[in-house]
PDB file of C-alpha atoms in Angstrom:
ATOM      1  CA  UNK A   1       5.527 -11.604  18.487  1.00  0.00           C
ATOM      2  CA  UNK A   2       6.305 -15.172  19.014  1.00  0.00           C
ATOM      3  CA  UNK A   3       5.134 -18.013  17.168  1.00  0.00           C
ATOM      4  CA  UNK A   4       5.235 -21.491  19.502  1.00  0.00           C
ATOM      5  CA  UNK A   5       3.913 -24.481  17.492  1.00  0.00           C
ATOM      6  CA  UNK A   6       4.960 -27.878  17.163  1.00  0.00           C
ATOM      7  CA  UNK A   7       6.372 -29.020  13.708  1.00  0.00           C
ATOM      8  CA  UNK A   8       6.155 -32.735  12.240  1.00  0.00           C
ATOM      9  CA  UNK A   9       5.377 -34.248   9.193  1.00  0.00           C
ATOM     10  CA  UNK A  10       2.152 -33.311   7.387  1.00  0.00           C
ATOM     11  CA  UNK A  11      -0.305 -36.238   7.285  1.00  0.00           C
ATOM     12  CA  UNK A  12      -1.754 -35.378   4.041  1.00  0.00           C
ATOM     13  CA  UNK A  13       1.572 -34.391   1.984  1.00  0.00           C
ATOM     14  CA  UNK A  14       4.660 -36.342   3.659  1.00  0.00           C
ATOM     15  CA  UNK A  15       6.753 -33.886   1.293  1.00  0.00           C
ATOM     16  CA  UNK A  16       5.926 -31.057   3.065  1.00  0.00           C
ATOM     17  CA  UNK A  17       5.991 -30.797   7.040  1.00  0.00           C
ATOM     18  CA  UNK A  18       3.571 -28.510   8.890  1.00  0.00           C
ATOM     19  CA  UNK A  19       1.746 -27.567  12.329  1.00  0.00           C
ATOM     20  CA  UNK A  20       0.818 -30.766  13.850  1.00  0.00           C
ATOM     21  CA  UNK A  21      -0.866 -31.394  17.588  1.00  0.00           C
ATOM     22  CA  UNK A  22       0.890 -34.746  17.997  1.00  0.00           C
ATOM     23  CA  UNK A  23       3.662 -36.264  17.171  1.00  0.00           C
ATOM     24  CA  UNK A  24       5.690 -33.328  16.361  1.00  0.00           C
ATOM     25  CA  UNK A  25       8.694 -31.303  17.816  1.00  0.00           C
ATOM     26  CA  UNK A  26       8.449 -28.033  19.435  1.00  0.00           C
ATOM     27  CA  UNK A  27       9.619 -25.001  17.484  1.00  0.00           C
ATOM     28  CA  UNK A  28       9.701 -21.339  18.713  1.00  0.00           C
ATOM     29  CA  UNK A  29      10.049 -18.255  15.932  1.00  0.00           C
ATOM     30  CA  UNK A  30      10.265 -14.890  16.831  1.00  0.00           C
ATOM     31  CA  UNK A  31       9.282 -12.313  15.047  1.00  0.00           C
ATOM     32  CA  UNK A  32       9.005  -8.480  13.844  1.00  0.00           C
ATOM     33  CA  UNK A  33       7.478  -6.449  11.121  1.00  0.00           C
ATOM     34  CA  UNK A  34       9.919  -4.234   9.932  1.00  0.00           C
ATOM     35  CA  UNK A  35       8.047  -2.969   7.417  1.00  0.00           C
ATOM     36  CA  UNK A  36       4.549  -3.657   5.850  1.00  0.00           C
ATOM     37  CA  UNK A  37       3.277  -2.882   2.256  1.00  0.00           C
ATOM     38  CA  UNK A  38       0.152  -2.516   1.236  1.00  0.00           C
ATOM     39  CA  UNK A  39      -2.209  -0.392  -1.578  1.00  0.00           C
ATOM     40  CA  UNK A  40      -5.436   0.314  -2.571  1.00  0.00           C
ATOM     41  CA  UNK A  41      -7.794  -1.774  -4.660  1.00  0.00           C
ATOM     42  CA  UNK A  42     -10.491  -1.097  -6.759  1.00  0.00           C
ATOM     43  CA  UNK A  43     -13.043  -3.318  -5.118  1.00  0.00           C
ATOM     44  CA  UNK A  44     -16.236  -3.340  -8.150  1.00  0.00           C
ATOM     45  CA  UNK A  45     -18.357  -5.994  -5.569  1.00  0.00           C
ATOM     46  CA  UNK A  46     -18.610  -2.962  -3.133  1.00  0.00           C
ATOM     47  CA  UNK A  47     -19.813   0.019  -5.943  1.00  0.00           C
ATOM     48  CA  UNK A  48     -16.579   0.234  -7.174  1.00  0.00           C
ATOM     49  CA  UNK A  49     -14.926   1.753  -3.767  1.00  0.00           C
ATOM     50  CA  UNK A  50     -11.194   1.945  -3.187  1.00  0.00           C
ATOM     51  CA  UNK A  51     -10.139  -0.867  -0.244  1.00  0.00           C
ATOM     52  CA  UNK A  52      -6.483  -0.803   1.676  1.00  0.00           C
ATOM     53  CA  UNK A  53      -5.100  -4.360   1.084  1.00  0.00           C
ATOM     54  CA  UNK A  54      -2.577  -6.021   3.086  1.00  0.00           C
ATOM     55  CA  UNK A  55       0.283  -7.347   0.082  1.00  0.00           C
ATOM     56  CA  UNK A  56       3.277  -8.080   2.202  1.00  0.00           C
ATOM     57  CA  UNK A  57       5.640  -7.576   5.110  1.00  0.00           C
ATOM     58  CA  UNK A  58       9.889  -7.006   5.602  1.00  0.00           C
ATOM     59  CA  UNK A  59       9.473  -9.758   8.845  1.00  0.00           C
ATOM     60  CA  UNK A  60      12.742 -10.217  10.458  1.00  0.00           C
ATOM     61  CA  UNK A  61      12.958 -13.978  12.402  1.00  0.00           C
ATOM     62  CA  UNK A  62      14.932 -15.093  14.990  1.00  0.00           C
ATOM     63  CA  UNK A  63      14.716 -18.745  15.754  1.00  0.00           C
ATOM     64  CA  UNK A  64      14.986 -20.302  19.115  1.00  0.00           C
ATOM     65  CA  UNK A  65      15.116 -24.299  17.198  1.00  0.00           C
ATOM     66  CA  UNK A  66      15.971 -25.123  14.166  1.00  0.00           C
ATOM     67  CA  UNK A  67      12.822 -27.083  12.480  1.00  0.00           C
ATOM     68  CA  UNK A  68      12.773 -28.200   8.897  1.00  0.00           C
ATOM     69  CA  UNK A  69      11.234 -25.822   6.937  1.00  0.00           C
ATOM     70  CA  UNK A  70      10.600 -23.995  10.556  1.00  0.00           C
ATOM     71  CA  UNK A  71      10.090 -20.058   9.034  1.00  0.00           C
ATOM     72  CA  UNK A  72       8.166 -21.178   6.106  1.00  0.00           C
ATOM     73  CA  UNK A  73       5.502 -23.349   7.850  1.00  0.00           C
ATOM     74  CA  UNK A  74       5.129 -20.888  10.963  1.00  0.00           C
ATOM     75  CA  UNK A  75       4.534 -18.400   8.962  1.00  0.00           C
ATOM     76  CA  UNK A  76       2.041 -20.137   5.988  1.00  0.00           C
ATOM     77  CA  UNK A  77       0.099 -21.519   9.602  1.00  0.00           C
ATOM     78  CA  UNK A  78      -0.783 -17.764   9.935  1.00  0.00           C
ATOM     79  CA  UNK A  79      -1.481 -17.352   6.607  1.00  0.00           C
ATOM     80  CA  UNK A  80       1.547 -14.852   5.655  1.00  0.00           C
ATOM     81  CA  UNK A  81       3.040 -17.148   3.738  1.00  0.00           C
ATOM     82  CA  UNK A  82       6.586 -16.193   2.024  1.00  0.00           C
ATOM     83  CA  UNK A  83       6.706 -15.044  -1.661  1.00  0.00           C
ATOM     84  CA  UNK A  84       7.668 -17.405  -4.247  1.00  0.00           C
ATOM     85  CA  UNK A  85       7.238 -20.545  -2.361  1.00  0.00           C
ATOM     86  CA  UNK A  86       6.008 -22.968  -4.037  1.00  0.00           C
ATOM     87  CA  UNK A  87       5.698 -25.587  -1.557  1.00  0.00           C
ATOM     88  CA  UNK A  88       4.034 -23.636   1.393  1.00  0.00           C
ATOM     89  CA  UNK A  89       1.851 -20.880  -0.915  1.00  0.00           C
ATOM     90  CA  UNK A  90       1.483 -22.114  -4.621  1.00  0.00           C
ATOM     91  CA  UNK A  91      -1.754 -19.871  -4.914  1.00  0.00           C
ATOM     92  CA  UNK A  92       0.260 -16.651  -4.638  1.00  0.00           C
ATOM     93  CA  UNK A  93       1.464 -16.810  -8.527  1.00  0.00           C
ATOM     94  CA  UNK A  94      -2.977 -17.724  -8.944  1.00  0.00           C
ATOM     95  CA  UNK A  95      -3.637 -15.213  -6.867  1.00  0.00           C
ATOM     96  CA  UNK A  96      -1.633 -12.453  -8.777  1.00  0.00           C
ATOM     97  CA  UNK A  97      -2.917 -13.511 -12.090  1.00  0.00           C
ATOM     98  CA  UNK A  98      -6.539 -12.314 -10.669  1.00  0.00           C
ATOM     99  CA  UNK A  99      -8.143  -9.221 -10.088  1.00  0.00           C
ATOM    100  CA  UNK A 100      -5.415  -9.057  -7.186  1.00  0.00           C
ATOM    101  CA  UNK A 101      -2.450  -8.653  -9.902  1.00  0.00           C
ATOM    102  CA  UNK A 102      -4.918  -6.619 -11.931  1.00  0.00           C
ATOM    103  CA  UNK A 103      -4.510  -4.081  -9.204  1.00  0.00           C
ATOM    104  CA  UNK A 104      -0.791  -3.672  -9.055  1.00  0.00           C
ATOM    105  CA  UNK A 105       1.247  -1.412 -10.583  1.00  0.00           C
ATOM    106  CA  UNK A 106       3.146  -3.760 -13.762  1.00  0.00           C
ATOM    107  CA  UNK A 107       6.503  -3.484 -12.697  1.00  0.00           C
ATOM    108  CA  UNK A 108       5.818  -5.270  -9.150  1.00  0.00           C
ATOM    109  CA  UNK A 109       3.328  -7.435 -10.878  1.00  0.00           C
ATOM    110  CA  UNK A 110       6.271  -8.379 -12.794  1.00  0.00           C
ATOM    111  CA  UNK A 111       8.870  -8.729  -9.982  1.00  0.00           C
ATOM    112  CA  UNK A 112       6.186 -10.837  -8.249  1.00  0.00           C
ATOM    113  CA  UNK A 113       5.341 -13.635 -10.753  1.00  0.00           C
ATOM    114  CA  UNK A 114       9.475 -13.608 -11.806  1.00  0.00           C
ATOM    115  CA  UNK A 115      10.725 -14.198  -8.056  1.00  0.00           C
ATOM    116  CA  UNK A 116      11.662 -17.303  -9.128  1.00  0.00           C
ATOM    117  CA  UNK A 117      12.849 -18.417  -4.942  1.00  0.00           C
ATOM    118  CA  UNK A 118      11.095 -18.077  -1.816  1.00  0.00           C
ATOM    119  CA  UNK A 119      11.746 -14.260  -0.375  1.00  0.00           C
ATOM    120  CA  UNK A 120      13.580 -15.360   2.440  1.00  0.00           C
ATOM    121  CA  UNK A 121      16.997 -14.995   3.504  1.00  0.00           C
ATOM    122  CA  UNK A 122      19.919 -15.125   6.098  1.00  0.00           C
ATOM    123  CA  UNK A 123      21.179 -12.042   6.862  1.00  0.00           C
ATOM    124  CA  UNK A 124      23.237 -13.126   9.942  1.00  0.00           C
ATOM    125  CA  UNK A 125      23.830 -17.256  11.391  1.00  0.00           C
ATOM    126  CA  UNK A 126      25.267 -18.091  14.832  1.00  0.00           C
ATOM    127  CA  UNK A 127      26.000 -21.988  15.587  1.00  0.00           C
ATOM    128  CA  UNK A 128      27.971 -23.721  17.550  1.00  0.00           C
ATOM    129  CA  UNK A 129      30.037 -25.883  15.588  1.00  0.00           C
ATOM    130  CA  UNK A 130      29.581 -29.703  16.859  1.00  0.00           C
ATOM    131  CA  UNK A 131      32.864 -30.682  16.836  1.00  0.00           C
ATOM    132  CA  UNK A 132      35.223 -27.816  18.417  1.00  0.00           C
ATOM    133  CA  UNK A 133      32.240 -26.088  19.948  1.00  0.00           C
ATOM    134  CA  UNK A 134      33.672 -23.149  18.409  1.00  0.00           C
ATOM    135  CA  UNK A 135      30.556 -20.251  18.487  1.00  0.00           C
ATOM    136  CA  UNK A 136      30.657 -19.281  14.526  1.00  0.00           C
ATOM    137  CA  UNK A 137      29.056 -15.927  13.118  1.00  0.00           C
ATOM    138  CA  UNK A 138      28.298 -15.752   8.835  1.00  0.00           C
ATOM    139  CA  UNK A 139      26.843 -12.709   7.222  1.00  0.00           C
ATOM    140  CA  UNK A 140      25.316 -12.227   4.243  1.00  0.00           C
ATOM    141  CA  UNK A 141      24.119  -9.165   2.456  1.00  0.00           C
ATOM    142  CA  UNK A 142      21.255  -8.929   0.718  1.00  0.00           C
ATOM    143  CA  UNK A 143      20.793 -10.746  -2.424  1.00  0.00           C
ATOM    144  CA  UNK A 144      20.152  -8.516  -5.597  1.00  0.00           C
ATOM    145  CA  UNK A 145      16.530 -10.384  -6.675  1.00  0.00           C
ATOM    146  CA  UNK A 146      15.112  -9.816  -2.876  1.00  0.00           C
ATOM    147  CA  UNK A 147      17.237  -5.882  -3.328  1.00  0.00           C
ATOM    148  CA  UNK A 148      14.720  -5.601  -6.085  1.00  0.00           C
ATOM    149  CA  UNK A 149      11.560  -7.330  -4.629  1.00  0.00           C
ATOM    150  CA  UNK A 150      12.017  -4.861  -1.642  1.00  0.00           C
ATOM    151  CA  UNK A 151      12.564  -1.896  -3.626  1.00  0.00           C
ATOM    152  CA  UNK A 152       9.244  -2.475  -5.702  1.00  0.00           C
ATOM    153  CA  UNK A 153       7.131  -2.989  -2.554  1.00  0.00           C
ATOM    154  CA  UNK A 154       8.505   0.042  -1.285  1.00  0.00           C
ATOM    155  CA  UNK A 155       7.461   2.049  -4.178  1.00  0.00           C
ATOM    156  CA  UNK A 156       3.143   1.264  -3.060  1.00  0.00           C
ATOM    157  CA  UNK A 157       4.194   4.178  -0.521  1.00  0.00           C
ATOM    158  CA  UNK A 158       5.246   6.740  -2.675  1.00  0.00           C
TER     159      UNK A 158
END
């Protein structure tokens, strides 16, 4: 999918920038859901009966601008906020400590609450550098902490 939504300041929080309808710039993210993790839930509220919930998603991004904060604040504006961010989703670590965390198996519970960074990262850059014009390609593999996060999410399918 694509996510088209101007980004400016946010009027409430000047630290933090966000969706606005005016006064903004425009900002275009692509997306896909590589993969999606999710597990069942003892739900008591509904007589005890197990419920599928949504935890998180591998999303790849490509970006058509470049937007302060841009992938962070797209995605928070559709509430899939990125784990471990503190600026964009500082209920996740609440969240966990509830009945949500209650629910998970204690080594992701763990990994969760000790991703001390926000789970995002840049596998591959292209720019154009603004001097020579020179097109210039970086790659990065996959930092061990997000190696981890991913391999604990992708134990909920076993």
């Amino acid at each position: 999918g694509s996510i088209e939504a101007d980004i400016g300041r946010n009027p409430r929080d000047r630290k933090k920038m966000a969706v606005v309808k005016t006064g903004g710039k425009p900002a275009t993210t692509h997306y896909e859901v590589l993969e999606s993790y999710s597990f069942n839930r003892l739900v008591p509220a509904k007589r005890d009966t197990l419920q599928r919930e949504d935890l998180a998603a591998l999303v790849q991004c490509e970006l058509e601008t470049g937007r302060t904060h841009q992938i962070r604040v797209h995605m928070a504006h559709h509430n899939h906020a990125l784990i471990g961010d503190p600026l964009y989703a500082p209920e996740t670590a609440y969240k966990l400590r509830g009945s949500l965390g209650d629910s998970l198996p204690p080594s992701l519970y763990e990994t969760l609450l000790g991703f001390k960074r926000q789970a995002l990262h840049a596998r591959a850059l292209t720019l154009t550098h603004p001097v020579t014009k020179e097109v210039m390609e970086f790659e990065s593999p996959i930092p061990d902490d997000f190696f981890t996060l991913l391999e604990q999410l992708r134990l909920l399918h076993l």
